[in-house]
CSV table of C-alpha atoms in Angstrom, one decimal:
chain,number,residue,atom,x,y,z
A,1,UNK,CA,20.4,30.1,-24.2
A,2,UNK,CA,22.7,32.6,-22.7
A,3,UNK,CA,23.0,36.4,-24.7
A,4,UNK,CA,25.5,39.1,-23.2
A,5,UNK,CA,25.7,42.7,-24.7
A,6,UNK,CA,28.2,45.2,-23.7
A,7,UNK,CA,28.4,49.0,-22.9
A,8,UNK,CA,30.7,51.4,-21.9
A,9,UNK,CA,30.3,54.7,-20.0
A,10,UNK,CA,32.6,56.9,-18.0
A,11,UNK,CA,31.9,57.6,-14.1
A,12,UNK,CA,33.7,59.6,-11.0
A,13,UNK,CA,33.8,58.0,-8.0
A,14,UNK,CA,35.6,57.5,-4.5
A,15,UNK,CA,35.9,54.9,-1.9
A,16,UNK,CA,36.0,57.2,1.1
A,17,UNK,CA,37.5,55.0,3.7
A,18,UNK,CA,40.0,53.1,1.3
A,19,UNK,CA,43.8,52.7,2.5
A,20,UNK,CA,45.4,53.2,-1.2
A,21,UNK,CA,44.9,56.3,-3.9
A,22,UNK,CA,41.1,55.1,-4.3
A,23,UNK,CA,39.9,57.5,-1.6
A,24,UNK,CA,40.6,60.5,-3.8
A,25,UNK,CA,38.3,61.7,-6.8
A,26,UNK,CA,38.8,59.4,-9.6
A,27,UNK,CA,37.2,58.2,-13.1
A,28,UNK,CA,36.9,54.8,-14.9
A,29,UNK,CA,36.1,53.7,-18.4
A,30,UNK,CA,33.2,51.5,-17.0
A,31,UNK,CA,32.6,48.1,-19.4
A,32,UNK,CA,29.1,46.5,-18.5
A,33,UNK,CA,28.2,43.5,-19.6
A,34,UNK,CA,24.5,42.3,-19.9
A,35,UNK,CA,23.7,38.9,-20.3
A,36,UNK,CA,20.2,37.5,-20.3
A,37,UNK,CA,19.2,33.9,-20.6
A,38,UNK,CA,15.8,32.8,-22.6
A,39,UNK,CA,14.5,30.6,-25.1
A,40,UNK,CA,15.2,31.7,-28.5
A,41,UNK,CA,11.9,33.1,-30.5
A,42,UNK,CA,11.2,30.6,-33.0
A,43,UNK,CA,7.9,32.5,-34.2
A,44,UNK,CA,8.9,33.4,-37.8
A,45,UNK,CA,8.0,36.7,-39.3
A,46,UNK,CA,8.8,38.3,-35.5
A,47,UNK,CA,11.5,40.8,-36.1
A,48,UNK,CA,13.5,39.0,-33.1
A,49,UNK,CA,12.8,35.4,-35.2
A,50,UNK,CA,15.9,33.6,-34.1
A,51,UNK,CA,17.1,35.7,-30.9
A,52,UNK,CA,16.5,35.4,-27.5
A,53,UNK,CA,16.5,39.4,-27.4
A,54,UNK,CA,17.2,41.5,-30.1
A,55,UNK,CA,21.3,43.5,-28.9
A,56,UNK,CA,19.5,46.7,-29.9
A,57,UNK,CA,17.0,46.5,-27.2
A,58,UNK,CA,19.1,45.4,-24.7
A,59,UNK,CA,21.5,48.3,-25.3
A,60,UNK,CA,18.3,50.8,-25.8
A,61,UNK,CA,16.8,49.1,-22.3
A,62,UNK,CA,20.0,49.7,-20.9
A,63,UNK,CA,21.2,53.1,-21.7
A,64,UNK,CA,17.5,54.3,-20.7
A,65,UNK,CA,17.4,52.9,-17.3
A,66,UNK,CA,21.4,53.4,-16.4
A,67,UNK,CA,24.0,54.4,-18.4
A,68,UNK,CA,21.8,57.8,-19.9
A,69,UNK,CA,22.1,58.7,-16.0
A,70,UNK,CA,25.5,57.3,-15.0
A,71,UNK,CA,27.3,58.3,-18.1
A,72,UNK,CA,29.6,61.4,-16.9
A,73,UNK,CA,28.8,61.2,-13.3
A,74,UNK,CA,29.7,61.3,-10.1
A,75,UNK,CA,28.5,58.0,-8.2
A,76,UNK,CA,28.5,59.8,-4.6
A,77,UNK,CA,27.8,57.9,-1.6
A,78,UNK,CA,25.0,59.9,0.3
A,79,UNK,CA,27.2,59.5,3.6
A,80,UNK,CA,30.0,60.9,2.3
A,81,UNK,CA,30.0,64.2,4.0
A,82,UNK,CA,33.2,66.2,1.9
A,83,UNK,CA,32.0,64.9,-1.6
A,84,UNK,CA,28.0,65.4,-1.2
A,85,UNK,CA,29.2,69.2,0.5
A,86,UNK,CA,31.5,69.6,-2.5
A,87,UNK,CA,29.6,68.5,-5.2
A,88,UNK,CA,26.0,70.4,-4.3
A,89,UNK,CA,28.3,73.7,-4.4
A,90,UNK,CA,28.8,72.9,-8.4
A,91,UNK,CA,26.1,74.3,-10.2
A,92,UNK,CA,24.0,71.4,-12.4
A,93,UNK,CA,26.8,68.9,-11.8
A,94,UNK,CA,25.8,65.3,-13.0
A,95,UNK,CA,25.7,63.4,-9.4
A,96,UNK,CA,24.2,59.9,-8.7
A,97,UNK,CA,23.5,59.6,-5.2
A,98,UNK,CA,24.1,56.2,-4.1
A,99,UNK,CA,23.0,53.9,-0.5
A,100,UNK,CA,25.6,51.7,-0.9
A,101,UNK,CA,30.1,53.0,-1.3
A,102,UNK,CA,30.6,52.9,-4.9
A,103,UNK,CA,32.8,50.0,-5.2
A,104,UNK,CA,32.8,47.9,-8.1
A,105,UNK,CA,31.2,45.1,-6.3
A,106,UNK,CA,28.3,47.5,-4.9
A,107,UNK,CA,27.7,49.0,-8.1
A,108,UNK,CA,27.4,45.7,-10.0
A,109,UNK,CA,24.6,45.0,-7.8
A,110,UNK,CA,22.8,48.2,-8.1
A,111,UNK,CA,22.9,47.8,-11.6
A,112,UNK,CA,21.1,44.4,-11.4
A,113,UNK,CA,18.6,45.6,-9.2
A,114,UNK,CA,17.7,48.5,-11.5
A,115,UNK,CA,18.2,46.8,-14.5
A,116,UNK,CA,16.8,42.9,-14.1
A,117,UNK,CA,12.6,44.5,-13.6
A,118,UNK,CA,13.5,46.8,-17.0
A,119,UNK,CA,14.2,43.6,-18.7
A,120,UNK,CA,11.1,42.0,-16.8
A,121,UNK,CA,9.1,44.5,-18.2
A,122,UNK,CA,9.9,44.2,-21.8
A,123,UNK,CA,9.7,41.1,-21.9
A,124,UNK,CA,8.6,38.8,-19.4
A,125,UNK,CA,8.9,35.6,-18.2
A,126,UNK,CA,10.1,34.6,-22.1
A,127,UNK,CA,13.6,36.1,-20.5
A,128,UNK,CA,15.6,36.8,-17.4
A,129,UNK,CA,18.6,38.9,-16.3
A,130,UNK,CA,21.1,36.3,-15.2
A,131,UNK,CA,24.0,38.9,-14.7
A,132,UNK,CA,25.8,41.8,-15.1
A,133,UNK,CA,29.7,42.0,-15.5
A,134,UNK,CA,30.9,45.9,-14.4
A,135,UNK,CA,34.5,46.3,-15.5
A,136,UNK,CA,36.1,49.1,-13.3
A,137,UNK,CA,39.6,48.3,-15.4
A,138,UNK,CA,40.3,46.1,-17.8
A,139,UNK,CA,41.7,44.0,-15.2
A,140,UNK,CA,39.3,44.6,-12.3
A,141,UNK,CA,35.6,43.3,-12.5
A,142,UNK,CA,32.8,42.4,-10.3
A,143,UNK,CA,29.7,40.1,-11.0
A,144,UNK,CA,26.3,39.9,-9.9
A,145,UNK,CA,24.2,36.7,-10.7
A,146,UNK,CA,20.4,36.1,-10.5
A,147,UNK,CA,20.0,34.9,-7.2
């Protein structure tokens, strides 16, 4: 059984190489969608009797290990010399210092990686992160899958 549960949060970013307007300083509405496969718990009384994973602890997993910290940020690439200069010179500014260039397609993967052990954790082998769906717009999207 297959379960997705979707987020929003709001991020900066910049592609600092692009050829188009995504080189400048720019903001999404970030959609991310969770989706976790598992067998359903069929132990009654258990207050997740029925669910493969309860959507308020997939949200509560979530927003602690990601969105809490991406929410209102900048996602900076750490070799992006004008932005990381820029951004230490604002006092107590929200900044995620990324390896990877923020793209949509990079930051779908990050967010498996940090997410799929959190889920691990909680849960076990009774459940597994089989991907994450980041919207950048409502038309633009990138997914990761469980390798």
């Amino acid at each position: 059984m297959r379960i997705t549960r979707r987020l929003e949060f709001d991020a900066g970013h910049r592609i600092p190489d692009h050829k188009s307007q995504c080189r400048n300083l720019h903001g999404h509405r970030y959609a991310l969608e969770i989706t976790l496969e598992g067998e359903v718990n069929a132990r009654p009384g258990e207050t997740d009797s029925g669910m493969v994973m309860d959507f308020a602890d997939i949200k509560a997993i979530a927003e602690r290990e990601l969105v809490a910290a991406w929410d209102h940020a900048f996602l900076a690439y750490r070799h992006d010399e004008p932005v990381m200069s820029f951004l230490h010179s604002l006092p107590a500014h929200k900044t995620v210092v990324l390896d990877l260039i923020p793209t949509v397609e990079n930051l779908a993967r990050i967010v498996f990686d940090i997410l799929a052990p959190a889920y691990y954790a909680a849960y076990g082998f009774r459940l597994r992160l089989a991907a994450v769906r980041l919207y950048e717009t409502p038309n633009c999207w990138a997914d990761a899958l469980a390798e």
